[in-house]
mmCIF file of C-alpha atoms and ligand atoms in Angstrom:
data_model
loop_
_atom_site.group_PDB
_atom_site.id
_atom_site.type_symbol
_atom_site.label_atom_id
_atom_site.label_comp_id
_atom_site.label_asym_id
_atom_site.label_seq_id
_atom_site.Cartn_x
_atom_site.Cartn_y
_atom_site.Cartn_z
ATOM 1 C CA UNK A 1 15.278 0.681 -2.028
ATOM 2 C CA UNK A 2 12.120 0.079 -4.028
ATOM 3 C CA UNK A 3 10.529 3.616 -3.874
ATOM 4 C CA UNK A 4 12.253 6.997 -3.425
ATOM 5 C CA UNK A 5 10.107 8.758 -0.892
ATOM 6 C CA UNK A 6 10.543 12.049 -2.785
ATOM 7 C CA UNK A 7 8.741 10.492 -5.780
ATOM 8 C CA UNK A 8 5.532 9.896 -3.898
ATOM 9 C CA UNK A 9 2.922 12.485 -4.872
ATOM 10 C CA UNK A 10 1.902 14.809 -2.069
ATOM 11 C CA UNK A 11 -1.815 15.322 -1.484
ATOM 12 C CA UNK A 12 -3.705 18.061 0.382
ATOM 13 C CA UNK A 13 -4.277 15.909 3.509
ATOM 14 C CA UNK A 14 -1.328 15.729 5.989
ATOM 15 C CA UNK A 15 -2.548 12.449 7.493
ATOM 16 C CA UNK A 16 -2.582 10.739 4.133
ATOM 17 C CA UNK A 17 0.914 11.938 3.348
ATOM 18 C CA UNK A 18 2.115 10.600 6.649
ATOM 19 C CA UNK A 19 0.521 7.218 6.053
ATOM 20 C CA UNK A 20 2.102 7.006 2.594
ATOM 21 C CA UNK A 21 5.601 7.905 3.978
ATOM 22 C CA UNK A 22 5.315 5.226 6.659
ATOM 23 C CA UNK A 23 4.243 2.629 4.215
ATOM 24 C CA UNK A 24 7.049 3.396 1.812
ATOM 25 C CA UNK A 25 9.592 3.005 4.724
ATOM 26 C CA UNK A 26 8.204 -0.431 5.489
ATOM 27 C CA UNK A 27 8.037 -1.650 1.859
ATOM 28 C CA UNK A 28 11.602 -0.410 1.291
ATOM 29 C CA UNK A 29 12.815 -2.402 4.322
ATOM 30 C CA UNK A 30 10.946 -5.480 3.054
ATOM 31 C CA UNK A 31 12.324 -5.070 -0.452
ATOM 32 C CA UNK A 32 15.974 -4.816 0.788
ATOM 33 C CA UNK A 33 15.541 -7.737 3.086
ATOM 34 C CA UNK A 34 14.026 -9.948 0.327
ATOM 35 C CA UNK A 35 17.003 -9.069 -1.774
ATOM 36 C CA UNK A 36 19.402 -10.015 1.021
ATOM 37 C CA UNK A 37 17.859 -13.504 1.145
ATOM 38 C CA UNK A 38 16.964 -13.380 4.875
ATOM 39 C CA UNK A 39 13.707 -15.408 4.799
ATOM 40 C CA UNK A 40 12.875 -15.135 8.420
ATOM 41 C CA UNK A 41 13.191 -11.346 8.586
ATOM 42 C CA UNK A 42 11.411 -11.052 5.197
ATOM 43 C CA UNK A 43 8.507 -13.012 6.643
ATOM 44 C CA UNK A 44 8.309 -10.605 9.612
ATOM 45 C CA UNK A 45 8.513 -7.562 7.401
ATOM 46 C CA UNK A 46 5.983 -8.956 4.894
ATOM 47 C CA UNK A 47 3.439 -9.293 7.784
ATOM 48 C CA UNK A 48 4.292 -5.806 8.967
ATOM 49 C CA UNK A 49 3.791 -4.527 5.363
ATOM 50 C CA UNK A 50 0.369 -6.190 5.101
ATOM 51 C CA UNK A 51 -0.689 -4.626 8.384
ATOM 52 C CA UNK A 52 0.503 -1.220 7.203
ATOM 53 C CA UNK A 53 -1.400 -1.547 3.898
ATOM 54 C CA UNK A 54 -4.577 -2.524 5.709
ATOM 55 C CA UNK A 55 -4.306 0.420 8.091
ATOM 56 C CA UNK A 56 -3.639 2.746 5.227
ATOM 57 C CA UNK A 57 -6.645 1.654 3.189
ATOM 58 C CA UNK A 58 -8.838 1.460 6.256
ATOM 59 C CA UNK A 59 -7.999 4.956 7.414
ATOM 60 C CA UNK A 60 -8.689 6.408 3.922
ATOM 61 C CA UNK A 61 -12.041 4.545 3.767
ATOM 62 C CA UNK A 62 -12.995 5.942 7.235
ATOM 63 C CA UNK A 63 -12.057 9.429 6.024
ATOM 64 C CA UNK A 64 -14.187 8.989 2.889
ATOM 65 C CA UNK A 65 -17.106 7.789 4.915
ATOM 66 C CA UNK A 66 -16.895 10.705 7.450
ATOM 67 C CA UNK A 67 -16.312 13.188 4.582
ATOM 68 C CA UNK A 68 -19.226 11.671 2.646
ATOM 69 C CA UNK A 69 -16.987 11.489 -0.412
ATOM 70 C CA UNK A 70 -19.087 10.831 -3.519
ATOM 71 C CA UNK A 71 -16.800 8.377 -5.283
ATOM 72 C CA UNK A 72 -15.792 6.346 -2.201
ATOM 73 C CA UNK A 73 -17.028 3.100 -3.678
ATOM 74 C CA UNK A 74 -14.727 3.482 -6.671
ATOM 75 C CA UNK A 75 -11.715 4.466 -4.584
ATOM 76 C CA UNK A 76 -12.408 1.581 -2.165
ATOM 77 C CA UNK A 77 -12.709 -0.930 -5.057
ATOM 78 C CA UNK A 78 -9.130 0.050 -6.114
ATOM 79 C CA UNK A 79 -8.031 -0.806 -2.576
ATOM 80 C CA UNK A 80 -9.924 -4.053 -2.619
ATOM 81 C CA UNK A 81 -8.227 -5.132 -5.864
ATOM 82 C CA UNK A 82 -4.753 -4.536 -4.314
ATOM 83 C CA UNK A 83 -5.885 -6.238 -1.013
ATOM 84 C CA UNK A 84 -6.785 -9.316 -3.074
ATOM 85 C CA UNK A 85 -3.480 -9.365 -5.025
ATOM 86 C CA UNK A 86 -1.472 -8.959 -1.812
ATOM 87 C CA UNK A 87 -3.481 -11.688 -0.134
ATOM 88 C CA UNK A 88 -2.764 -14.072 -3.001
ATOM 89 C CA UNK A 89 0.942 -13.089 -3.017
ATOM 90 C CA UNK A 90 1.173 -13.758 0.775
ATOM 91 C CA UNK A 91 -0.570 -17.157 0.382
ATOM 92 C CA UNK A 92 2.071 -18.132 -2.261
ATOM 93 C CA UNK A 93 4.896 -16.712 -0.131
ATOM 94 C CA UNK A 94 3.791 -18.948 2.826
ATOM 95 C CA UNK A 95 3.922 -21.982 0.558
ATOM 96 C CA UNK A 96 7.045 -21.300 -1.504
ATOM 97 C CA UNK A 97 9.028 -18.659 0.407
ATOM 98 C CA UNK A 98 10.284 -17.360 -2.963
ATOM 99 C CA UNK A 99 11.811 -13.874 -2.516
ATOM 100 C CA UNK A 100 11.968 -13.369 -6.264
ATOM 101 C CA UNK A 101 8.220 -13.624 -6.719
ATOM 102 C CA UNK A 102 7.562 -10.915 -4.066
ATOM 103 C CA UNK A 103 10.338 -8.746 -5.444
ATOM 104 C CA UNK A 104 8.814 -8.841 -8.918
ATOM 105 C CA UNK A 105 5.385 -8.081 -7.653
ATOM 106 C CA UNK A 106 6.648 -5.114 -5.629
ATOM 107 C CA UNK A 107 8.576 -3.751 -8.643
ATOM 108 C CA UNK A 108 6.061 -4.421 -11.370
ATOM 109 C CA UNK A 109 2.675 -3.988 -9.668
ATOM 110 C CA UNK A 110 2.738 -2.464 -6.213
ATOM 111 C CA UNK A 111 5.207 0.405 -6.748
ATOM 112 C CA UNK A 112 3.664 1.759 -9.918
ATOM 113 C CA UNK A 113 0.121 1.155 -8.558
ATOM 114 C CA UNK A 114 0.883 3.201 -5.445
ATOM 115 C CA UNK A 115 2.140 6.187 -7.392
ATOM 116 C CA UNK A 116 -0.801 6.117 -9.758
ATOM 117 C CA UNK A 117 -3.332 5.424 -7.092
ATOM 118 C CA UNK A 118 -2.158 8.344 -5.027
ATOM 119 C CA UNK A 119 -2.215 10.724 -8.041
ATOM 120 C CA UNK A 120 -5.598 9.496 -9.264
ATOM 121 C CA UNK A 121 -7.557 8.663 -6.157
ATOM 122 C CA UNK A 122 -5.975 9.905 -2.932
ATOM 123 C CA UNK A 123 -5.222 13.376 -4.427
ATOM 124 C CA UNK A 124 -8.824 13.710 -5.602
ATOM 125 C CA UNK A 125 -10.233 12.395 -2.364
ATOM 126 C CA UNK A 126 -8.033 14.701 -0.271
ATOM 127 C CA UNK A 127 -9.317 17.770 -2.152
ATOM 128 C CA UNK A 128 -12.905 16.792 -1.420
ATOM 129 C CA UNK A 129 -12.551 15.875 2.273
ATOM 130 C CA UNK A 130 -10.039 18.601 3.237
ATOM 131 C CA UNK A 131 -7.383 18.318 5.867
ATOM 132 C CA UNK A 132 -8.697 16.092 8.719
ATOM 133 C CA UNK A 133 -5.353 15.679 10.456
HETATM 134 FE FE1 FE2 B 201 -3.369 6.233 0.014
HETATM 135 FE FE1 FE2 B 202 -6.356 5.211 -1.526
#
């Protein structure tokens, strides 16, 4: 397990909390599978994880647009930075199929980023847009 779901900060928007919980389930499955050394299944889960991240970010960006959130460009640029890092990681994965590289990224970058991003940006955004679920 990469992330304990109970450690994920809760925000004041139910839909966001559900999106985060789903994503943590998928990234935990990916992490365990990478550790097991099953490359084929890791590949499938990596793609599922990328899809889940894109849906996560896109959903929040739609909410910000609909809620006319004042700092949406800043919040979105944090998503864009992570999008780019994940894109590069996936390109390397396709070439090298090196589980350790992905494991390290998830541990050192993605997991702490998610926690901090939710506390800093999603929580603040949720307070402004209210509960749209
Ligand atoms: Fe989020
Ligand atoms: Fe976000």
